[in-house]
Amino acid sequence: MCKTYAELEARLLSTKSDRAFDIPKIKMAYDFANGAHGNVVRQSGEPYITHPIAVAGILLDFTLDTEVIAAALLHDVVEDTDTSIAFIKKKFGREVALLVEGVTKISKVEFNFEDRIFATEEYEAENIRRILAGMSKDIRVILIKLADRLHNMRTLGFCSEAKQRRVATETLAIFAPLAHRFGISIIKDELENISLKYLDPFVYADIERQLIALSAEAEKVMANLSKIVKNQISPEIKKRRFELSWRLKSVYSIYKKIYQKNKTLDEIYDIYAMRIIVANIADCYSVMHFLHYMFTPISERFKDYIGNPKLNQYRSLHTTVMSAEGKIFEVQIRTGDMDYIANLGVAAHWKYKLNYDTASVMNENIKDTIPRDKKTAERKSMAVVRELLALQEQSDDAEDLKKSIKIDIATDEVSVFTKDGRVRTLPFGATIIDLAYNIHSELGNHMQSATINGKAAALETVLETGDIVVINRNEKRKSGPNINWVEYAKMEVTKSKIRAWFRKARRNENVDNGRITVEKELNRIGIPFDETLAIFAANSCDFKNLDDFYASIGYKGVNMTKFLPLMEAEYYKAHPRPEPPPLSESEIEEQLKRNREKKQQLGVTIDGVSDCVVKYSQCCNPLPGDDIIAYTTRGHGFSIHKADCQAYLIFKAQNGDELTEKVWRKAEWAGDSLTANAGYKAGLMVIALNIGVFARVYETIAESKLPITEINSHTLKNGNAEITALLSIKNTLQLENLLRDIGRLPNIIEVRRR
């Protein structure tokens, strides 16, 4: 990471390009930024100019151009000083000014949230809108902003804990998904890892520690497997090009599988990942067939992203195989071009300015992925931006906008064939409706019927990989789509296209339907319809007028359930609820009887239902006495977590309220859980001055008579000792007493539950 201009200039001079960087122009940008920021320092105590220099250094990994490096050095001067865009344009040129202006537009919006509802959604949506507006003219704007965010994350340790959590949450919810959306994996991966480090430091450290413990075994296993592959692969393939590398999965990718899919490290099949780079597409498939011959393939884990590229232009073959020794590892097979795009995403499309080193970057026989023509590069790199901008214009709901950024992040996908033999890859759970709109909006709007594998199928049918789908359209159909299709569609972009049609074509009908819906929902909860309530809701949510509010409800642009609590609260301000009549003696006795019966049942109730199949998560080890929440697993009942578990908070930050409410359910301890004899797992961590305290800690736990499942200790780099233990325990009261007793021991720095 560049810290001084001298280091940056040295890298500029050593970077290969078809034209040298304009060093005088870049130096002028540095001198101006340095003067503009003056004596301002960052929270680390370093001069502020070190930040723009670091951002420019990050962008050199993309080997872009003079204008980007100059804009990176200048990216904060308009926002933080009295410098104007007009001055930047006059001094550094129109292109640099446009880039700086785009980055400036992405800066945060200050809201006055007083008397507003849904402040968090509005805040996030406005951030996203600013990002889209900022990069609408040049994709390089988002590259500068992502580099800016990455350096801020790298130096987040100097900020307060509250700011660390806020910035990490925002990064995980907005910037990491954006980096993924644009295929920039080298930034996405680091943003995710750093965010997790600040959102759940213990879990991060725990996974990192497990990976370090695995590294020695991994080195041996993968060295042996690599040797087998290199020795047995075809000499012709090696002659053209053959590069093999391996790595362990990142901390965050393992976290998602352990703590969001309730797996242990031993249950993660693809923790070892091998990457093979070859000369051309034919060699990709040849290597895949070779691997399936040499090892045992796990068929359901094969993905062909060469034939079916991801929306962010990612192309590669993925296969998972098992060696004779039972080691399971994932292999990614791709060309040099594909690897370049896999790391840099849309940034790779600006590579047309460079002179390729054909020996190390690409093979002259293929050139199959990166466009050479400037217009083609711009078209491909801006395609995703245009899609998001269009969706922004079509959506009334902040949730839609947030989901649209993550539309292709789902790991589960299906690939189906259209009638012309083309393959379409869609998210798992997608329906025929999604496919029609994925092909073209007009096909969706005029869709009449469909067949799957030659048999008639309902339009809401969920697609499966390998399905051959034929969609029939009626050119004379004037009625357009069915508004109920919004409920059946899986993809947010599909829902937005349907809503957009209704918004434009059925204004009066939408207003009438919306008014009927509002009246019906109010009556359902026992409130008589009063238009003043609808006006109150419309004004609170910044609708221009009442008809716009009704219309949005009518074509399902927003969900009525969001406004119902607001209208209900407003109604009861003017019409206080009557006090309930006192219970009779028989009713009191009956209630006490039910409470006694409930106390005899120990366990967990989910949404008020008992006898559910549950297991207790290893990430937070909930105990009776903790507030809890239940995660709906696939075919294995519910996984019980603490209500403040980071797995839940991160899931919510990534997926929004609607999906979170579908898979995370309200849970409570049933019965007299604090006096029950059931055993639960609980972890504790002790930081002591030295390892000599271990014996006293062990004795204290033993004296508590709590069964020890596991206990470990090791010396930290600063000389202190860390002791961790996993215990079988009844409730939070027992754990609190034990933590208190350990905390009273001499030379204890910290003791806490983990």
Coordinates of N, CA and C in Angstrom, one line a residue, residues 13 84 104 201 222 261 293 309 329-330 370-371 377 429 446 460 464 470 522 593 597 659 674 676 721 727 754:
L13 N 5.8 4.4 -12.6 CA 6.9 4.2 -13.6 C 7.1 2.7 -13.9
S84 N -14.0 24.0 -6.3 CA -15.1 23.7 -7.1 C -14.8 22.7 -8.2
T104 N -17.9 12.5 -5.7 CA -18.5 13.5 -4.8 C -20.0 13.2 -4.6
P201 N -15.7 -9.9 16.1 CA -14.3 -10.2 16.2 C -13.9 -11.5 16.7
M222 N -2.5 -30.4 -0.5 CA -2.6 -29.7 -1.8 C -1.3 -29.8 -2.6
K261 N -25.3 -21.3 7.5 CA -25.9 -22.5 7.0 C -25.8 -23.6 8.1
Y293 N -11.7 -37.9 -14.4 CA -11.2 -39.2 -14.7 C -10.2 -39.6 -13.5
P309 N -22.4 -17.6 -18.4 CA -21.8 -16.6 -17.6 C -22.7 -16.0 -16.6
F329 N -12.0 -31.3 -2.7 CA -11.5 -30.0 -3.0 C -12.2 -29.4 -4.2
E330 N -12.4 -28.1 -4.2 CA -13.0 -27.5 -5.4 C -11.9 -27.0 -6.4
I370 N -12.1 -10.4 -23.2 CA -11.9 -9.0 -23.0 C -12.0 -8.3 -24.3
P371 N -13.0 -7.4 -24.5 CA -13.2 -6.7 -25.7 C -12.0 -5.7 -26.0
A377 N -16.2 -2.2 -24.9 CA -15.9 -2.2 -23.5 C -16.8 -1.4 -22.7
G429 N -35.2 -21.0 -7.4 CA -36.6 -20.6 -7.0 C -37.2 -19.7 -8.1
H446 N -46.5 -9.9 -22.7 CA -47.5 -10.5 -23.7 C -47.5 -12.0 -23.5
E460 N -46.5 -19.8 -12.8 CA -45.8 -19.6 -11.5 C -44.9 -20.8 -11.2
E464 N -36.4 -25.9 -12.7 CA -35.3 -26.7 -12.3 C -34.3 -26.8 -13.4
V470 N -40.6 -23.4 -23.2 CA -41.1 -22.7 -24.3 C -42.2 -21.8 -23.8
L522 N -57.7 -1.7 6.8 CA -58.1 -1.0 8.0 C -59.3 -1.7 8.7
K593 N -53.8 -22.1 35.6 CA -53.6 -23.5 35.3 C -52.8 -23.7 34.0
E597 N -49.1 -25.5 33.6 CA -48.9 -26.6 32.6 C -47.7 -26.2 31.7
L659 N -36.9 -10.6 3.6 CA -36.4 -12.0 3.6 C -36.0 -12.4 5.0
L674 N -35.1 -21.6 33.7 CA -34.0 -21.3 34.6 C -33.8 -22.3 35.6
A676 N -34.5 -25.7 35.0 CA -34.5 -27.1 34.3 C -33.2 -27.7 34.4
A721 N -2.1 -14.6 28.1 CA -2.6 -15.9 27.8 C -4.1 -15.8 27.4
L727 N -18.5 -25.5 27.8 CA -19.1 -26.2 29.0 C -20.5 -26.6 28.7
R754 N -18.4 -16.3 25.3 CA -18.1 -16.2 23.8 C -19.2 -17.0 23.0

